[in-house]
Amino acid sequence: MLSALLDKLFKDTPDNDAFAERFINTARRSGITQPLSYDAALFRVQVGKGAYFNLHNAHHAYLSAKRGKQQQTLDQFVTALHASNAPEMAWDEIRPLLRPIIRSASQLEQVRLGEIAQKGWDAPNTFQYRQLTDECVELIAIDHPEHTMTKTDGPAADWGVSLHESLDIARRNLRDQEQVPFEPIAPGLFRANWQDCYDSSRALLPELVNRVPVSGRPVFLLATRDLMMVAGENDEAAHLAMFDIALEEVKAGRAISWELLRHDDDGRIVVQEPATEALRQKQSQLRVTLNQDAYHVQKQLLERVHEAHGEDIFVATYMAFAAGEEWISIASWTEGVNASLPKTDYLALVIPAEDEPPVIRVPWNKAMGIVGDLLERDLRHLHPPRYLTRGFPTQQQLAQLSA
């Protein structure tokens, strides 16, 4: 209790501009000599002539970190800047350093929207990745001694290999690393314990996961980049503990996914549905928490895109609330307003009026079955998904939605 009070009273809570100044100062102390310029509108730092570092995740992680861990958290993000100083390497030198990393697909969306704000919607999409689940993508990285360089644009042309070939090499390299036992953290619950920035990547090696001493088929959760937890598929208590731990750990940022996962018979990662209502409710809290963070950043960036390019589209907010043990998301769809809607559990249809406007709350899936033609999936977005409104339901349709 005292620790929480001290955190509240004395923890550093800089606004965007103050945090950017701290970030740049930390980068300079770490040896970065390239020009660093802060873009307040897009909340990012330009490194040299062309590279950009988006500050949203770093700022969120810094604010969420405990009082004594904030500088350490900032230092971890600054190490990524050193990738731009790395000397050119030949393929024979790069090959043994390749590693696979798993990231949230929403991370790519944030980078993409930053580019679009500068260059417009026609800016080329250079991302190369392997889609694992709706939430998770696999990227190639180079494991330098002091930092990890993520290759969001895939293998360089002079490597002479495709994306999938490079990812297969990276998995073999990871498999060849020293094997470390998974660490027990609660009855029936284990975590990857390499502590080498690739703990979550071990999910790509089913033979490792299958050796974890759990009861039944292993299922796992990739809560953050550094937290992979494994439990037996029918161990409800371990699953509940897994979600509780995840809900705490994601507060520090670097989140990946809320999905419960397992390997199929071919070793592919697939989604495992919660086995009980209690687990489904607990997962709903993690799902809504991570989606709310992802949609919040997306909304900020998308509003800047619209402002930069003169687009008159209202970016609706992803709102969340607890309904008993269940966590639910909802977004407003207002008559007469061109809007970009997040995908939520419910829609609140609003009809403007001088007095209190009437609101119809309807489940998303029910709305799609009746007025799906008025909600067009905006394929320009990678993740999380958004839908453009194409009109508003008629009185007859509103009656169907209300029924």
Short mmCIF file of N, CA, C and O in Angstrom, two decimals, residues 125-189:
data_model
loop_
_atom_site.label_atom_id
_atom_site.label_comp_id
_atom_site.label_asym_id
_atom_site.label_seq_id
_atom_site.Cartn_x
_atom_site.Cartn_y
_atom_site.Cartn_z
N ASN A 125 3.06 -0.14 -49.08
CA ASN A 125 3.14 -0.96 -47.87
C ASN A 125 4.29 -1.94 -48.06
O ASN A 125 4.22 -2.86 -48.88
N THR A 126 5.37 -1.76 -47.30
CA THR A 126 6.57 -2.59 -47.48
C THR A 126 6.68 -3.71 -46.45
O THR A 126 7.69 -4.41 -46.42
N PHE A 127 5.67 -3.88 -45.61
CA PHE A 127 5.76 -4.89 -44.56
C PHE A 127 5.80 -6.30 -45.15
O PHE A 127 5.08 -6.62 -46.10
N GLN A 128 6.64 -7.13 -44.55
CA GLN A 128 6.67 -8.56 -44.86
C GLN A 128 6.62 -9.32 -43.54
O GLN A 128 7.45 -9.10 -42.66
N TYR A 129 5.64 -10.20 -43.42
CA TYR A 129 5.48 -10.94 -42.18
C TYR A 129 4.69 -12.21 -42.46
O TYR A 129 4.05 -12.36 -43.50
N ARG A 130 4.73 -13.11 -41.50
CA ARG A 130 3.94 -14.34 -41.57
C ARG A 130 2.80 -14.20 -40.55
O ARG A 130 3.04 -13.98 -39.36
N GLN A 131 1.56 -14.29 -41.03
CA GLN A 131 0.40 -14.16 -40.14
C GLN A 131 0.23 -15.45 -39.36
O GLN A 131 0.09 -16.53 -39.93
N LEU A 132 0.23 -15.34 -38.03
CA LEU A 132 0.06 -16.51 -37.17
C LEU A 132 -1.38 -16.65 -36.70
O LEU A 132 -1.97 -17.73 -36.77
N THR A 133 -1.95 -15.56 -36.18
CA THR A 133 -3.36 -15.51 -35.75
C THR A 133 -3.87 -14.11 -36.11
O THR A 133 -3.14 -13.30 -36.67
N ASP A 134 -5.10 -13.82 -35.75
CA ASP A 134 -5.62 -12.47 -36.00
C ASP A 134 -4.76 -11.42 -35.31
O ASP A 134 -4.55 -10.32 -35.83
N GLU A 135 -4.25 -11.74 -34.12
CA GLU A 135 -3.51 -10.77 -33.33
C GLU A 135 -1.99 -10.82 -33.54
O GLU A 135 -1.31 -9.83 -33.29
N CYS A 136 -1.47 -11.95 -33.92
CA CYS A 136 -0.01 -12.18 -33.90
C CYS A 136 0.58 -12.31 -35.30
O CYS A 136 0.03 -13.02 -36.15
N VAL A 137 1.73 -11.67 -35.50
CA VAL A 137 2.49 -11.84 -36.73
C VAL A 137 3.92 -12.24 -36.37
O VAL A 137 4.42 -11.92 -35.29
N GLU A 138 4.55 -12.94 -37.29
CA GLU A 138 5.94 -13.35 -37.12
C GLU A 138 6.82 -12.52 -38.06
O GLU A 138 6.55 -12.46 -39.26
N LEU A 139 7.84 -11.90 -37.50
CA LEU A 139 8.75 -11.05 -38.26
C LEU A 139 10.17 -11.58 -38.15
O LEU A 139 10.50 -12.33 -37.23
N ILE A 140 10.99 -11.14 -39.07
CA ILE A 140 12.41 -11.50 -39.03
C ILE A 140 13.18 -10.43 -38.27
O ILE A 140 12.85 -9.24 -38.34
N ALA A 141 14.18 -10.85 -37.51
CA ALA A 141 15.01 -9.91 -36.76
C ALA A 141 16.46 -10.37 -36.81
O ALA A 141 16.75 -11.55 -37.05
N ILE A 142 17.36 -9.41 -36.59
CA ILE A 142 18.79 -9.70 -36.52
C ILE A 142 19.24 -9.48 -35.08
O ILE A 142 19.05 -8.39 -34.52
N ASP A 143 19.82 -10.51 -34.48
CA ASP A 143 20.18 -10.49 -33.07
C ASP A 143 21.61 -9.97 -32.89
O ASP A 143 22.55 -10.74 -32.74
N HIS A 144 21.76 -8.64 -32.90
CA HIS A 144 23.06 -8.04 -32.63
C HIS A 144 23.38 -8.16 -31.14
O HIS A 144 22.48 -8.31 -30.31
N PRO A 145 24.65 -8.07 -30.75
CA PRO A 145 25.02 -8.23 -29.34
C PRO A 145 24.31 -7.27 -28.40
O PRO A 145 23.93 -7.64 -27.28
N GLU A 146 24.11 -6.02 -28.81
CA GLU A 146 23.55 -5.01 -27.92
C GLU A 146 22.11 -4.64 -28.23
O GLU A 146 21.48 -3.90 -27.48
N HIS A 147 21.56 -5.12 -29.33
CA HIS A 147 20.20 -4.76 -29.69
C HIS A 147 19.66 -5.74 -30.71
O HIS A 147 20.42 -6.50 -31.32
N THR A 148 18.35 -5.73 -30.86
CA THR A 148 17.68 -6.54 -31.88
C THR A 148 17.16 -5.62 -32.96
O THR A 148 16.45 -4.65 -32.68
N MET A 149 17.51 -5.91 -34.20
CA MET A 149 17.06 -5.10 -35.34
C MET A 149 15.90 -5.82 -36.03
O MET A 149 16.08 -6.89 -36.61
N THR A 150 14.72 -5.25 -35.93
CA THR A 150 13.55 -5.84 -36.56
C THR A 150 13.48 -5.45 -38.03
O THR A 150 13.55 -4.26 -38.36
N LYS A 151 13.32 -6.43 -38.90
CA LYS A 151 13.24 -6.18 -40.34
C LYS A 151 11.77 -6.26 -40.76
O LYS A 151 11.31 -7.27 -41.29
N THR A 152 11.04 -5.17 -40.54
CA THR A 152 9.62 -5.18 -40.92
C THR A 152 9.45 -5.28 -42.43
O THR A 152 8.39 -5.70 -42.91
N ASP A 153 10.49 -4.90 -43.19
CA ASP A 153 10.41 -5.00 -44.65
C ASP A 153 10.95 -6.32 -45.16
O ASP A 153 11.15 -6.50 -46.37
N GLY A 154 11.19 -7.27 -44.28
CA GLY A 154 11.61 -8.60 -44.69
C GLY A 154 13.08 -8.67 -45.06
O GLY A 154 13.87 -7.74 -44.80
N PRO A 155 13.50 -9.79 -45.66
CA PRO A 155 14.91 -9.97 -46.00
C PRO A 155 15.36 -8.99 -47.08
O PRO A 155 14.60 -8.66 -48.00
N ALA A 156 16.60 -8.52 -46.94
CA ALA A 156 17.16 -7.64 -47.96
C ALA A 156 17.34 -8.41 -49.27
O ALA A 156 17.53 -9.64 -49.28
N ALA A 157 17.28 -7.69 -50.38
CA ALA A 157 17.36 -8.34 -51.69
C ALA A 157 18.66 -9.12 -51.85
O ALA A 157 18.68 -10.21 -52.46
N ASP A 158 19.76 -8.58 -51.30
CA ASP A 158 21.05 -9.24 -51.51
C ASP A 158 21.25 -10.46 -50.60
O ASP A 158 22.27 -11.13 -50.67
N TRP A 159 20.27 -10.76 -49.72
CA TRP A 159 20.37 -11.99 -48.95
C TRP A 159 20.10 -13.21 -49.84
O TRP A 159 20.58 -14.30 -49.55
N GLY A 160 19.28 -13.02 -50.85
CA GLY A 160 19.00 -14.11 -51.77
C GLY A 160 18.03 -15.16 -51.24
O GLY A 160 18.02 -16.30 -51.72
N VAL A 161 17.21 -14.79 -50.24
CA VAL A 161 16.24 -15.72 -49.68
C VAL A 161 14.88 -15.02 -49.58
O VAL A 161 14.81 -13.79 -49.51
N SER A 162 13.83 -15.82 -49.56
CA SER A 162 12.48 -15.27 -49.42
C SER A 162 12.17 -15.04 -47.94
O SER A 162 12.93 -15.45 -47.05
N LEU A 163 11.04 -14.41 -47.68
CA LEU A 163 10.62 -14.20 -46.30
C LEU A 163 10.49 -15.53 -45.57
O LEU A 163 11.02 -15.70 -44.45
N HIS A 164 9.79 -16.49 -46.16
CA HIS A 164 9.55 -17.75 -45.47
C HIS A 164 10.85 -18.54 -45.29
O HIS A 164 11.03 -19.20 -44.26
N GLU A 165 11.76 -18.45 -46.25
CA GLU A 165 13.05 -19.11 -46.09
C GLU A 165 13.83 -18.47 -44.93
O GLU A 165 14.45 -19.18 -44.12
N SER A 166 13.81 -17.15 -44.85
CA SER A 166 14.54 -16.48 -43.78
C SER A 166 13.93 -16.77 -42.42
O SER A 166 14.65 -16.95 -41.43
N LEU A 167 12.59 -16.84 -42.34
CA LEU A 167 11.95 -17.17 -41.07
C LEU A 167 12.24 -18.61 -40.66
O LEU A 167 12.40 -18.90 -39.46
N ASP A 168 12.31 -19.53 -41.62
CA ASP A 168 12.65 -20.92 -41.30
C ASP A 168 14.08 -21.01 -40.77
O ASP A 168 14.36 -21.77 -39.83
N ILE A 169 14.99 -20.25 -41.37
CA ILE A 169 16.37 -20.21 -40.87
C ILE A 169 16.39 -19.64 -39.46
O ILE A 169 17.08 -20.16 -38.56
N ALA A 170 15.62 -18.58 -39.25
CA ALA A 170 15.58 -17.95 -37.93
C ALA A 170 15.05 -18.91 -36.87
O ALA A 170 15.57 -18.96 -35.75
N ARG A 171 14.04 -19.70 -37.21
CA ARG A 171 13.53 -20.67 -36.25
C ARG A 171 14.58 -21.73 -35.93
O ARG A 171 14.72 -22.13 -34.76
N ARG A 172 15.31 -22.18 -36.93
CA ARG A 172 16.37 -23.16 -36.68
C ARG A 172 17.43 -22.57 -35.77
O ARG A 172 17.94 -23.26 -34.86
N ASN A 173 17.79 -21.32 -36.00
CA ASN A 173 18.78 -20.67 -35.14
C ASN A 173 18.29 -20.60 -33.70
O ASN A 173 19.05 -20.82 -32.76
N LEU A 174 17.02 -20.28 -33.53
CA LEU A 174 16.46 -20.19 -32.18
C LEU A 174 16.45 -21.57 -31.52
O LEU A 174 16.75 -21.70 -30.33
N ARG A 175 16.13 -22.57 -32.32
CA ARG A 175 16.09 -23.95 -31.80
C ARG A 175 17.48 -24.39 -31.33
O ARG A 175 17.60 -25.19 -30.38
N ASP A 176 18.52 -23.88 -31.96
CA ASP A 176 19.89 -24.29 -31.63
C ASP A 176 20.43 -23.60 -30.38
O ASP A 176 21.53 -23.93 -29.92
N GLN A 177 19.70 -22.64 -29.83
CA GLN A 177 20.16 -21.97 -28.62
C GLN A 177 20.07 -22.91 -27.43
O GLN A 177 19.34 -23.90 -27.43
N GLU A 178 20.83 -22.59 -26.39
CA GLU A 178 20.82 -23.40 -25.18
C GLU A 178 19.40 -23.54 -24.65
O GLU A 178 18.65 -22.56 -24.58
N GLN A 179 19.03 -24.75 -24.29
CA GLN A 179 17.68 -24.99 -23.81
C GLN A 179 17.59 -24.71 -22.31
O GLN A 179 18.44 -25.13 -21.53
N VAL A 180 16.56 -23.99 -21.92
CA VAL A 180 16.35 -23.59 -20.53
C VAL A 180 14.98 -24.10 -20.10
O VAL A 180 13.99 -23.92 -20.83
N PRO A 181 14.88 -24.74 -18.94
CA PRO A 181 13.57 -25.24 -18.50
C PRO A 181 12.58 -24.09 -18.29
O PRO A 181 12.95 -23.00 -17.85
N PHE A 182 11.32 -24.36 -18.61
CA PHE A 182 10.27 -23.40 -18.29
C PHE A 182 10.16 -23.32 -16.76
O PHE A 182 10.25 -24.32 -16.06
N GLU A 183 9.93 -22.11 -16.25
CA GLU A 183 9.92 -21.87 -14.80
C GLU A 183 8.50 -21.94 -14.25
O GLU A 183 7.60 -21.27 -14.76
N PRO A 184 8.26 -22.71 -13.19
CA PRO A 184 6.93 -22.71 -12.57
C PRO A 184 6.67 -21.40 -11.84
O PRO A 184 7.52 -20.92 -11.09
N ILE A 185 5.50 -20.79 -12.07
CA ILE A 185 5.18 -19.51 -11.42
C ILE A 185 3.88 -19.59 -10.62
O ILE A 185 3.56 -18.67 -9.87
N ALA A 186 3.13 -20.68 -10.78
CA ALA A 186 1.92 -20.94 -10.01
C ALA A 186 1.60 -22.42 -10.22
O ALA A 186 2.15 -23.05 -11.15
N PRO A 187 0.78 -23.03 -9.38
CA PRO A 187 0.45 -24.45 -9.58
C PRO A 187 -0.06 -24.71 -11.00
O PRO A 187 -1.06 -24.13 -11.43
N GLY A 188 0.67 -25.55 -11.74
CA GLY A 188 0.26 -25.91 -13.09
C GLY A 188 0.57 -24.88 -14.15
O GLY A 188 0.19 -25.07 -15.32
N LEU A 189 1.25 -23.79 -13.79
CA LEU A 189 1.51 -22.69 -14.72
C LEU A 189 3.01 -22.43 -14.82
O LEU A 189 3.69 -22.31 -13.79
#
